[in-house]
Coordinates of C-alpha atoms in Angstrom, one line a residue:
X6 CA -35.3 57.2 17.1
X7 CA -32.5 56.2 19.0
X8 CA -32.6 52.5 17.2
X9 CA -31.8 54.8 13.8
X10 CA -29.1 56.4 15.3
X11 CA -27.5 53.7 16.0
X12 CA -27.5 52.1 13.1
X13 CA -26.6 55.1 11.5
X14 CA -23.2 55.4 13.0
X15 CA -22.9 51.7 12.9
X16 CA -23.0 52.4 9.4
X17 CA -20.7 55.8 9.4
X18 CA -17.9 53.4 11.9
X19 CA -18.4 50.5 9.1
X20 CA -18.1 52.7 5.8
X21 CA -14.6 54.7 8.0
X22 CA -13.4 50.7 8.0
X23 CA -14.1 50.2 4.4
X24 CA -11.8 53.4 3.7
X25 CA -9.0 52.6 5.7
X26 CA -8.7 49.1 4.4
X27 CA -9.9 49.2 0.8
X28 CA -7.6 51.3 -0.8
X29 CA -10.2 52.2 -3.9
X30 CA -12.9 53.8 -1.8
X31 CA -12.0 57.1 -1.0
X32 CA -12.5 59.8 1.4
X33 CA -10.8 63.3 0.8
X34 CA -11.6 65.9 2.8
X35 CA -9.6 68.6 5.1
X36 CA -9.8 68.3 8.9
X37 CA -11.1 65.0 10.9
X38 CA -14.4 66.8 11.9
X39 CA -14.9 67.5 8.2
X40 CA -14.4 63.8 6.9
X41 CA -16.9 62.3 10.2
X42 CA -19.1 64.7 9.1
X43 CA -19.1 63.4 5.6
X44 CA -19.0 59.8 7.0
X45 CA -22.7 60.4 8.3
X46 CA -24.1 62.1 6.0
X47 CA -22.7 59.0 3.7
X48 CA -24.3 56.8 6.0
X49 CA -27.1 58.2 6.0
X50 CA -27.3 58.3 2.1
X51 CA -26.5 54.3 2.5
X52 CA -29.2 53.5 4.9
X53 CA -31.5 55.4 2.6
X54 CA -30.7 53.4 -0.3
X55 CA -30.5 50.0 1.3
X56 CA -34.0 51.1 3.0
X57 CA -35.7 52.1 -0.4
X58 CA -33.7 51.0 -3.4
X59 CA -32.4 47.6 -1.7
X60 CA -36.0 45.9 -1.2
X61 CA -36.8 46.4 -4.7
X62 CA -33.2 45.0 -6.2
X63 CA -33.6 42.0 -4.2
X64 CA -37.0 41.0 -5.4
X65 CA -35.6 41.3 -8.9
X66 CA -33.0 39.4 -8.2
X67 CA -35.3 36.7 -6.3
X68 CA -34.0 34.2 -8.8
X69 CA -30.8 34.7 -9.0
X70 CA -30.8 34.2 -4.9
X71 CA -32.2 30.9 -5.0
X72 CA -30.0 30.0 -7.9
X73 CA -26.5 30.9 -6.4
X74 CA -27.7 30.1 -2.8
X75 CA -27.7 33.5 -1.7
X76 CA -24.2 34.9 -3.5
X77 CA -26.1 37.7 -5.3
X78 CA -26.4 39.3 -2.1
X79 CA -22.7 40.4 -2.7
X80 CA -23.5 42.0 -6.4
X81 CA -26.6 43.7 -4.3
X82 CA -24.5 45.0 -1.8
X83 CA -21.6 46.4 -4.0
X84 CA -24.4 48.0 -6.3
X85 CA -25.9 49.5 -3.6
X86 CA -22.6 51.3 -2.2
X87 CA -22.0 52.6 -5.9
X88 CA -25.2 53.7 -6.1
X89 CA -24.4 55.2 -3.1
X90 CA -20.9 56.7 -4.3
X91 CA -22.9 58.2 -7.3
X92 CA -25.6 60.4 -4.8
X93 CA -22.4 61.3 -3.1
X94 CA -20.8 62.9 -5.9
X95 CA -24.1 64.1 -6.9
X96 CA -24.4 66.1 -3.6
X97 CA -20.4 67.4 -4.0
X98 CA -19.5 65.1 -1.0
X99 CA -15.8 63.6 -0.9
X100 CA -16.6 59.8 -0.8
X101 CA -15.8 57.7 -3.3
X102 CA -15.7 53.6 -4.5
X103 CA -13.6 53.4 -7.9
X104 CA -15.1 50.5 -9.3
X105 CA -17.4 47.5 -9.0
X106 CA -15.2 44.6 -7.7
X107 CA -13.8 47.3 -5.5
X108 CA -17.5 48.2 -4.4
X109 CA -17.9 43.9 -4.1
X110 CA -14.8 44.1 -1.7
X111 CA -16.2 47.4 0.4
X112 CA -19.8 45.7 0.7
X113 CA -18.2 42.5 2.0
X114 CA -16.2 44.6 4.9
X115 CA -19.2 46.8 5.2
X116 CA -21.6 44.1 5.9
X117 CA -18.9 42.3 8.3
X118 CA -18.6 45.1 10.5
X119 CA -21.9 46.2 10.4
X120 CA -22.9 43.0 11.9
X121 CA -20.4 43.3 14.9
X122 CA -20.9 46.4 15.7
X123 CA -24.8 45.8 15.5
X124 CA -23.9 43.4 18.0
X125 CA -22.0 44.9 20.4
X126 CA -23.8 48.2 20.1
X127 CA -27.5 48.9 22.1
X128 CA -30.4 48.1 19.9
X129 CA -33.2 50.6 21.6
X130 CA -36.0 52.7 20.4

């Protein structure tokens, strides 16, 4: 449980990063509390999708990996934060990616700081 957590405001502290520096992805909201709040509850959207729609994507694109040496994992990654943008909207929450090469440019900051913080941050059950 705790190993979930983590990663789940790992996730939250990497999609707040993708915000501040990708101009396209957006995050309106009123007061600070409001927009964490919607952080995590974005996060946990994006660890749902990377846990159940992710696996599936990549075995499609099994191919494609081999074929561009791994690249396609930045087309799976920005598809799977738009994806994630959609349920967002879907569920009236204020996040939002305006675009694919936008959603190419979030994954790749997403996935960068993911991976620090999944270092520097306690990986228990």
């Amino acid at each position: 449980m705790m190993n979930f957590l983590v990663k789940t405001l790992a996730n939250a502290g990497a999609l707040a990063v993708a915000v501040w520096l990708v101009g396209r992805i957006s995050l309106e909201g009123g007061s600070t509390g409001e927009k964490a709040w919607t952080l995590i509850v974005v996060a946990l959207i994006f660890g749902l999708v990377n846990l159940l729609v992710k696996p599936l994507v990549q075995l499609l694109t099994l191919p494609l990996f081999l074929l561009t040496l791994g690249l396609i994992t930045l087309v799976v990654n920005a598809l799977m934060l738009l994806l994630t943008s959609w349920i967002a909207g879907e569920l009236d929450l204020s996040f939002h990616v305006d675009g694919f090469w936008t959603a190419v440019l979030g994954g790749l900051v997403i996935s960068v700081v993911s991976w620090a913080l999944n270092l520097v941050l306690p990986d228990g059950d």
